[in-house]
GROMACS .gro file of C-alpha atoms in nm:
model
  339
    1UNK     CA    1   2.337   2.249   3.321
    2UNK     CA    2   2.054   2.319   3.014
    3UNK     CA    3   1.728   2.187   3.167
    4UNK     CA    4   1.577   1.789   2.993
    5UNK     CA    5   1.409   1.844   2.694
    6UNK     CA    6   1.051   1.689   2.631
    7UNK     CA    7   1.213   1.381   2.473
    8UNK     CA    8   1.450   1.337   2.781
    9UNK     CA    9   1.157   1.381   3.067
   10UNK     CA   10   0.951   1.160   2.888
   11UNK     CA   11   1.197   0.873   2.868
   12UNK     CA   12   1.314   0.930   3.200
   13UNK     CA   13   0.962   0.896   3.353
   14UNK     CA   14   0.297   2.678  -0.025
   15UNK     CA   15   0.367   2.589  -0.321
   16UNK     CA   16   0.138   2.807  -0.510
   17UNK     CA   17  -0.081   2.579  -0.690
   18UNK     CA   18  -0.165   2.862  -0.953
   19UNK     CA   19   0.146   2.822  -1.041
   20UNK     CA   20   0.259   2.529  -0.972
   21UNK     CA   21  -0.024   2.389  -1.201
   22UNK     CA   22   0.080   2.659  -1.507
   23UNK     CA   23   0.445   2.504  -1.504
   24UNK     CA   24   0.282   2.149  -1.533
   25UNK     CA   25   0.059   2.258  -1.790
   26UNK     CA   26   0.306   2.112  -2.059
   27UNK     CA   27   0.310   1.746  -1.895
   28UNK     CA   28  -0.069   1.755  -1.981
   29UNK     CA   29   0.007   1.486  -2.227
   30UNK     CA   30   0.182   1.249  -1.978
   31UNK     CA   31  -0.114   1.080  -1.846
   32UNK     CA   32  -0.212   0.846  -1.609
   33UNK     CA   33  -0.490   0.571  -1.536
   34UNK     CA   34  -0.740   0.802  -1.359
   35UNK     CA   35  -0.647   0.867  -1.005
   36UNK     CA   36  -0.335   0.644  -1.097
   37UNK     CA   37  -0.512   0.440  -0.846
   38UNK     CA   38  -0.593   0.111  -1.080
   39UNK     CA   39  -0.218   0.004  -1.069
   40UNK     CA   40  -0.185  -0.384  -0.958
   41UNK     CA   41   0.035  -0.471  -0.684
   42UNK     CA   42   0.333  -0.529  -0.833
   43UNK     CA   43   0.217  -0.412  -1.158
   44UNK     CA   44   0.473  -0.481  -1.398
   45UNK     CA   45   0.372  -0.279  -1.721
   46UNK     CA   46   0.228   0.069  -1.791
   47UNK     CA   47  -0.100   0.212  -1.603
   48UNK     CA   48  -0.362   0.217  -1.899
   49UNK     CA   49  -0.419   0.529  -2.055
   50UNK     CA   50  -0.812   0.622  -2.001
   51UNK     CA   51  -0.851   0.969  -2.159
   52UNK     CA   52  -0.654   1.215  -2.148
   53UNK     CA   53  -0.558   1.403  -1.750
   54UNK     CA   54  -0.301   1.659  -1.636
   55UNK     CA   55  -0.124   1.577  -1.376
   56UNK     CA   56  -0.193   1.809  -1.056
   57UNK     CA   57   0.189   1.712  -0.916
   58UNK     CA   58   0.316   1.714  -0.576
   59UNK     CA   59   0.110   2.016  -0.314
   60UNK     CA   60  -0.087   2.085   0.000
   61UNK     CA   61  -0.254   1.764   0.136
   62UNK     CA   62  -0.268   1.920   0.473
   63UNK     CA   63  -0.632   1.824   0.633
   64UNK     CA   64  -0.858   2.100   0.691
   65UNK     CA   65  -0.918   2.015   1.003
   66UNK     CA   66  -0.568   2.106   1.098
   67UNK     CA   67  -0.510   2.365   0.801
   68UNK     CA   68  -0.547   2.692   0.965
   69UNK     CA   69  -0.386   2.615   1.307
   70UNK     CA   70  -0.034   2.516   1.471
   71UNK     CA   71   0.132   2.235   1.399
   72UNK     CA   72   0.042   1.918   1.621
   73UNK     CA   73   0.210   1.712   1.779
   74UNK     CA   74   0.269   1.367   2.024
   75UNK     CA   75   0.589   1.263   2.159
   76UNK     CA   76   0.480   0.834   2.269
   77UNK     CA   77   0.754   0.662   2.497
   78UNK     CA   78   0.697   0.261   2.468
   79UNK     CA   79   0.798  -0.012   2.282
   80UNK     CA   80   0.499  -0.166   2.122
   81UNK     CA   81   0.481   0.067   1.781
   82UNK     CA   82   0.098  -0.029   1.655
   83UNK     CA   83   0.003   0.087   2.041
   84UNK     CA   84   0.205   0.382   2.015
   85UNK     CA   85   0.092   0.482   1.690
   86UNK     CA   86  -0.254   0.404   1.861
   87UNK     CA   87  -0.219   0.639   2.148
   88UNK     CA   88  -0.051   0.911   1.952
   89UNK     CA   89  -0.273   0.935   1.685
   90UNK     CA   90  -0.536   0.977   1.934
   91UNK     CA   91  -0.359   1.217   2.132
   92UNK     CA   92  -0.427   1.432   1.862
   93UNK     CA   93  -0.801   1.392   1.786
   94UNK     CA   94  -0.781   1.022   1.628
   95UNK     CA   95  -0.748   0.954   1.252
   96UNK     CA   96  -1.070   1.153   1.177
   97UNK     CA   97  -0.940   1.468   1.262
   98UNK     CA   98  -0.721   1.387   0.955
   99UNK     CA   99  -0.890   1.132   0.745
  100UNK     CA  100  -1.211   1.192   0.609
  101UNK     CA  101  -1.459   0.937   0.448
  102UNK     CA  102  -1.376   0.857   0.100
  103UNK     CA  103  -1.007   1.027   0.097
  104UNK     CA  104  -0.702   0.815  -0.119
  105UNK     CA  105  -0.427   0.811   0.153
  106UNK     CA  106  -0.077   0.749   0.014
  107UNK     CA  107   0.209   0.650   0.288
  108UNK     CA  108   0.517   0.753   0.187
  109UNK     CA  109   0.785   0.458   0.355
  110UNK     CA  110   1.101   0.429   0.342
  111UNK     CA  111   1.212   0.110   0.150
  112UNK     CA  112   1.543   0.215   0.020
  113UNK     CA  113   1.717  -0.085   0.077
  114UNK     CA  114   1.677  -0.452   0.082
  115UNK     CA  115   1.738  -0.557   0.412
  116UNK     CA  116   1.524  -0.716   0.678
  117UNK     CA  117   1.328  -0.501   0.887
  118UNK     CA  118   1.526  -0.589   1.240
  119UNK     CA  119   1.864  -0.390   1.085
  120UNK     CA  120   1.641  -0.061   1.120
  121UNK     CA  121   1.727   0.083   0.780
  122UNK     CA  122   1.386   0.090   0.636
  123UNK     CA  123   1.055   0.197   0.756
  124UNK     CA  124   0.907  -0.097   1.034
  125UNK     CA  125   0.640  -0.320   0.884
  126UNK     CA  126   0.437  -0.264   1.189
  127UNK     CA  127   0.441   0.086   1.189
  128UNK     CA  128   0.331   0.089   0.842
  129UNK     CA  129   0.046  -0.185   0.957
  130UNK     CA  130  -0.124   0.037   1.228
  131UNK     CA  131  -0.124   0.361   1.002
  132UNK     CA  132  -0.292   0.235   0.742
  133UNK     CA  133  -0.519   0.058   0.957
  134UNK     CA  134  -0.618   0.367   1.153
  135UNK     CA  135  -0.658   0.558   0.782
  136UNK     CA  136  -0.920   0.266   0.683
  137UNK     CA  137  -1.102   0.284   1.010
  138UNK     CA  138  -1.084   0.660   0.970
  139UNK     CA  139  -1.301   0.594   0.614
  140UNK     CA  140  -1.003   0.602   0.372
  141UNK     CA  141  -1.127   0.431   0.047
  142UNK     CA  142  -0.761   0.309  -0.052
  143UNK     CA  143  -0.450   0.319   0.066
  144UNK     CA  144  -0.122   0.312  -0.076
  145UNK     CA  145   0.220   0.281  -0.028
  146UNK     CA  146   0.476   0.407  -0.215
  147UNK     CA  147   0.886   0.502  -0.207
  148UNK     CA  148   1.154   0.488  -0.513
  149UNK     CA  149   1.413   0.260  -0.343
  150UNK     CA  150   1.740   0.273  -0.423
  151UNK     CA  151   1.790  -0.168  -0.439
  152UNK     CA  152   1.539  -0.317  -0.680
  153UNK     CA  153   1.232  -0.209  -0.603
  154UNK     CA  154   1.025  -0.553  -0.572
  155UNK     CA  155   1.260  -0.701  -0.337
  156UNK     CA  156   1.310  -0.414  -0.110
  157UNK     CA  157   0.921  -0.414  -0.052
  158UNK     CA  158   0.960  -0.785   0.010
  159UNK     CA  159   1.265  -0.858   0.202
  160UNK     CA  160   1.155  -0.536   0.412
  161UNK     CA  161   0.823  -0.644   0.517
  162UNK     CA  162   0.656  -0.347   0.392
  163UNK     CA  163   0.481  -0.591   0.127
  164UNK     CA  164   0.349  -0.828   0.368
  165UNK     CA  165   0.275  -0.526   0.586
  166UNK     CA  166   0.095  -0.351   0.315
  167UNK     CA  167  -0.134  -0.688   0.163
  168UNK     CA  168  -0.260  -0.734   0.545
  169UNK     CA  169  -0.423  -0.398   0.651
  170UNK     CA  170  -0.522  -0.387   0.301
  171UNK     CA  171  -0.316  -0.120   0.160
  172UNK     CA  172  -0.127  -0.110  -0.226
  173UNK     CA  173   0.211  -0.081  -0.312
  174UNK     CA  174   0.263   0.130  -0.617
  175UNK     CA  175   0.605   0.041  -0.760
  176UNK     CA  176   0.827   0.301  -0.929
  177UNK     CA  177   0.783   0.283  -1.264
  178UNK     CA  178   0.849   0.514  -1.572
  179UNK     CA  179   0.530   0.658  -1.625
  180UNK     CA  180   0.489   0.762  -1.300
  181UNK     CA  181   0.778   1.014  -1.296
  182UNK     CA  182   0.753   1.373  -1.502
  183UNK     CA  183   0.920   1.633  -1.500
  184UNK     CA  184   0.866   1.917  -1.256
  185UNK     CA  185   1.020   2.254  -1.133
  186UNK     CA  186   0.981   2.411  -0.815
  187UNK     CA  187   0.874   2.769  -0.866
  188UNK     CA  188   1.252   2.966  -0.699
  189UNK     CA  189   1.448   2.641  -0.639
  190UNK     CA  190   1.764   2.577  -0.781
  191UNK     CA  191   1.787   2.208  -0.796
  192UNK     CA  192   1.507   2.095  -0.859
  193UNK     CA  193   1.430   2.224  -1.262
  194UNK     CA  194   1.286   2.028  -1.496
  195UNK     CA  195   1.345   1.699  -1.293
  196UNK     CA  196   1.202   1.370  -1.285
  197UNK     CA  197   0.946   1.361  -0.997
  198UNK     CA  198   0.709   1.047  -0.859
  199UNK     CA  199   0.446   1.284  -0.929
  200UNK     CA  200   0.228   0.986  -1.049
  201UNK     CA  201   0.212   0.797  -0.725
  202UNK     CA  202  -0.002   1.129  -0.606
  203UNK     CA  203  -0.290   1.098  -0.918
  204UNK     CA  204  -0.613   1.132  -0.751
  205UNK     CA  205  -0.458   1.077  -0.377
  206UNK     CA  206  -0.633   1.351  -0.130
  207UNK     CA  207  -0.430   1.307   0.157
  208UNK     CA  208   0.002   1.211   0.205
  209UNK     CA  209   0.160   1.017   0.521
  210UNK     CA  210   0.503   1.031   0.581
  211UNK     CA  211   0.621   0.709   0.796
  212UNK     CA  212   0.993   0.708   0.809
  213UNK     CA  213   1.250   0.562   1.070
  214UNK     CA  214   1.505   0.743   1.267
  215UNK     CA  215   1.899   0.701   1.171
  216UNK     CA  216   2.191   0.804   1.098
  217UNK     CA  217   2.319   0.947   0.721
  218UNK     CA  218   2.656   0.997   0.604
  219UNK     CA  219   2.570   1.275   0.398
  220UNK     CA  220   2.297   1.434   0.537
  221UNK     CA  221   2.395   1.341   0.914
  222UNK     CA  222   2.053   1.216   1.016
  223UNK     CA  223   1.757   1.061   0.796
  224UNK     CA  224   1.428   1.106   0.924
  225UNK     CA  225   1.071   1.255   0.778
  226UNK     CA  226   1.233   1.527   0.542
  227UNK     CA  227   1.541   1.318   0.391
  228UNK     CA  228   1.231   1.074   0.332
  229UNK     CA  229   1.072   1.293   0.077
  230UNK     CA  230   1.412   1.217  -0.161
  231UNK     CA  231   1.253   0.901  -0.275
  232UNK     CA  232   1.020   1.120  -0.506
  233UNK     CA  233   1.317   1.190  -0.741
  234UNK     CA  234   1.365   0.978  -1.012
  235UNK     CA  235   1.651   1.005  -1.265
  236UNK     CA  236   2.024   0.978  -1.125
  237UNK     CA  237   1.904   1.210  -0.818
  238UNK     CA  238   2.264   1.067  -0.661
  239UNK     CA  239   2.413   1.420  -0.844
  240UNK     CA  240   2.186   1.599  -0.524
  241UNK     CA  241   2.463   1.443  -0.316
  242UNK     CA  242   2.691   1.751  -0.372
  243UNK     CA  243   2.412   1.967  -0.183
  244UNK     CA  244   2.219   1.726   0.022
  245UNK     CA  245   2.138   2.021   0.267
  246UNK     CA  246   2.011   2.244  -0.063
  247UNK     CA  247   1.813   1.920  -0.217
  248UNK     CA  248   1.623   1.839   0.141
  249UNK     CA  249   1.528   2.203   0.186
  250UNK     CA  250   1.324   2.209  -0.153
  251UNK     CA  251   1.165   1.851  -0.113
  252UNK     CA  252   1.053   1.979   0.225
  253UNK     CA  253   0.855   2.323   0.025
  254UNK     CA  254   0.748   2.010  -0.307
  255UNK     CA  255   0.485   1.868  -0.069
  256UNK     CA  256   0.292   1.950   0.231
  257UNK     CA  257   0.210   1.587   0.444
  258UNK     CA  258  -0.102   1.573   0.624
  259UNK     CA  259   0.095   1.376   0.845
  260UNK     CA  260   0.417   1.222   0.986
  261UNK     CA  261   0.487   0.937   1.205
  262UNK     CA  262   0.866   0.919   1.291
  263UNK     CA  263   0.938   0.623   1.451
  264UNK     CA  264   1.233   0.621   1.686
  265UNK     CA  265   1.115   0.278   1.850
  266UNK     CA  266   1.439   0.188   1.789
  267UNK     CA  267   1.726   0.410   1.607
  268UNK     CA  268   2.043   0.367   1.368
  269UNK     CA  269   2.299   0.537   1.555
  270UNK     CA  270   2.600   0.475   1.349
  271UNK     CA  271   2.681   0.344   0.992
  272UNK     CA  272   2.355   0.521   0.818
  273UNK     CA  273   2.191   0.510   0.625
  274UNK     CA  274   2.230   0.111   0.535
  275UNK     CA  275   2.373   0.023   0.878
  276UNK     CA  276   2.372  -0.388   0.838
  277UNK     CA  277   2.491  -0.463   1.203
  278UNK     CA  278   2.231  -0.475   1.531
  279UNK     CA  279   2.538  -0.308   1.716
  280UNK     CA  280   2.442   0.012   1.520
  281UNK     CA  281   2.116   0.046   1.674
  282UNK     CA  282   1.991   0.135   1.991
  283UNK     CA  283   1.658   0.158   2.196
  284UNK     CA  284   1.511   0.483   2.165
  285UNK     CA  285   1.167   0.413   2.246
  286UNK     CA  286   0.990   0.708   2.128
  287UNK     CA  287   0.715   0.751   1.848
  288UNK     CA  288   0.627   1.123   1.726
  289UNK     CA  289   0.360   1.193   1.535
  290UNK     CA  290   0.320   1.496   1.367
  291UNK     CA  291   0.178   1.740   1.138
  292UNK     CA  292   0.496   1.940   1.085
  293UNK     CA  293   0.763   1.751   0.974
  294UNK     CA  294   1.020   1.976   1.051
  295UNK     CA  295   0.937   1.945   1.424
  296UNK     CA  296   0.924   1.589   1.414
  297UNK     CA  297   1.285   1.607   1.239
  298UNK     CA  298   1.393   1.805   1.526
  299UNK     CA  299   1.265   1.554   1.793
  300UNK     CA  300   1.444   1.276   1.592
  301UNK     CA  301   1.794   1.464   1.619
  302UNK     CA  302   1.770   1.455   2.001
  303UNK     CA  303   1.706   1.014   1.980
  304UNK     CA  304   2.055   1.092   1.775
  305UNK     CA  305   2.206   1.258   2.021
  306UNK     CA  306   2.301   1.548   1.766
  307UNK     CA  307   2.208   1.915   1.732
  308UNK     CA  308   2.065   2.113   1.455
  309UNK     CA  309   2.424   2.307   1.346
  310UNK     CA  310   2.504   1.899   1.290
  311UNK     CA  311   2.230   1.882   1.031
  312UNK     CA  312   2.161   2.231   0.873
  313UNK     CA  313   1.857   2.086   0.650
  314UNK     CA  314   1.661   2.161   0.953
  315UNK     CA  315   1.697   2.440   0.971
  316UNK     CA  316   1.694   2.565   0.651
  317UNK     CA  317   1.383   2.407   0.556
  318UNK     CA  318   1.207   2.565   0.895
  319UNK     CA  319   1.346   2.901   0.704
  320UNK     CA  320   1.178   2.821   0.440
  321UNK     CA  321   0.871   2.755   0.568
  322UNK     CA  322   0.852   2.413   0.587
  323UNK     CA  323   0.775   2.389   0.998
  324UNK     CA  324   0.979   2.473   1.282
  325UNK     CA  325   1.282   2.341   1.403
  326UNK     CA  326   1.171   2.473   1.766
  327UNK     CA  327   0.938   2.155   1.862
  328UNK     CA  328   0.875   2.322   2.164
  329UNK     CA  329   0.634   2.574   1.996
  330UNK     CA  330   0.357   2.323   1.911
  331UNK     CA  331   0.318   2.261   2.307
  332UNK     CA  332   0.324   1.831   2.192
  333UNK     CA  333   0.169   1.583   2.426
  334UNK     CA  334   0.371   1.346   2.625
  335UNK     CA  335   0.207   0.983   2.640
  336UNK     CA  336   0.363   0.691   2.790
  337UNK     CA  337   0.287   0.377   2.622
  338UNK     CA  338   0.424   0.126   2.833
  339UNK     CA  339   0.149  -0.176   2.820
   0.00000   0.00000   0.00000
């Protein structure tokens, strides 16, 4: 019998930006409000063109306090999310250790689809809530929230939560719109050439979040932190379908987050990734946060009850040098939450 993993004791008890920037140089003349942070909630129309500014794209926005060292990591058991959030966050040297005063944080949700937060196919509203509230007590000068969801994109942020979520800690919702998509290439990748990318969304933003829910994919067989990163495509990005595993692996080397929270309060087991039915969830109870999302990928298969030959983008993004798909190695801390 293989001895418990962390998750199971617990609940029992670069891109080069060189470049990078040189094959953005010819988008120079798709520009954006500066920062791109001016945009309305909601706003319906074009960001106003002040000047002229290149977009820097998609990158690094790993904190330098973390930079140089091993990925870190907190594995929270409880039920309350803003409280595990709370007490992971802090397990790993609060907020500050990743926000600093003055930094534009974007949070990168998942609002795919427009269903009610309860089904468990989106990110939670309240998970949302307490990490942009810690990024604001951290110093963050704005927040926003962003995703490209596949329903229409006002009423997924609505019928979610995520709006209501977003308008009380204070946080912005930047809506997909055409002007915030250009087209990039990702220096050796095959799939991603000359593509439409939410590039936009990341004008003048210092520092990326990743807040994504645990569940089950068709396609991709789980979708978690990584799969996450697809809502950056724009154009008819459903073509990726014929090499899900291929598409993941390069969105996982397009952008560095300073951090993930994966939240596995509760899980889609079955049916993913729109599920629609409370019988295909199930209490997981578990809250990682992480600065490697492979890792935190990795900790979400287990909540799934699946191994990483069942989902190869795991691996193969961990090959690519994305994280690691050994959790293990970043030694995470084990909180219990329970209030």
């Amino acid at each position: 019998m293989k001895p418990p993993t962390d998750v199971e004791r617990i609940q029992t008890d670069e891109l080069n930006r060189r470049d990078f920037l040189k094959r953005l140089g010819y988008a120079s003349a798709l520009t954006l409000a500066a920062g791109g942070l001016g945009l309305a909630l909601y706003a319906k129309g074009p960001a106003p063109v002040e000047g002229r500014k290149a977009l820097t794209g998609l990158g690094d926005f790993t904190s330098p306090a973390v930079a140089a060292g091993p990925g870190k990591m907190a594995i929270v058991r409880g039920a309350n999310r803003a409280l595990m959030v709370e007490q992971g966050v802090k397990a790993l040297g609060g907020m500050e250790a990743f926000i600093q005063k003055g930094d534009r944080v974007l949070i990168k949700v998942n609002a795919a689809f427009a269903t009610p937060a309860s089904l468990g196919a989106t990110t939670h509203p309240e998970t949302l809530a307490a990490v942009a509230g810690l990024c604001f007590k951290a110093g963050a000068a704005q927040v926003l929230v962003t995703d490209n969801p596949i329903n229409n994109p006002d009423s997924c942020f609505e019928i979610t939560g995520l709006a209501g979520a977003s308008r009380a800690a204070g946080a912005r919702i930047i809506a997909p719109r055409p002007n915030l998509f250009v087209p990039l290439s990702l220096p050796g990748g095959k799939l991603i050439q000359n593509w439409p990318v939410m590039a936009g969304a990341l004008t003048g933003v210092t520092r990326v979040m990743v807040v994504s829910p645990v569940k089950d994919h068709q396609r991709a067989g789980a979708s978690m932190t990584l799969k996450n990163l697809y809502g950056f495509l724009g154009g008819r990005r459903n073509i990726f379908h014929q090499d899900i595993n291929g598409i993941i692996t390069e969105l996982s080397q397009l952008l560095k987050p300073t951090l993930c929270v994966l939240d596995g309060t509760v899980s889609m087991m079955t049916n993913g990734p729109t599920g629609g039915s409370l019988s295909d969830l199930k209490d997981t109870g578990t809250m990682v946060i992480s600065t490697d999302p492979v890792a935190a990928d990795a900790v979400g298969l287990e909540l799934l009850g699946r191994s990483l030959t069942e989902v190869p983008y795991i691996e193969m993004a961990a090959k690519a040098g994305a994280g690691t798909a050994d959790y293990h190695r970043l030694n995470p801390v084990l909180i219990n939450a329970r209030t």
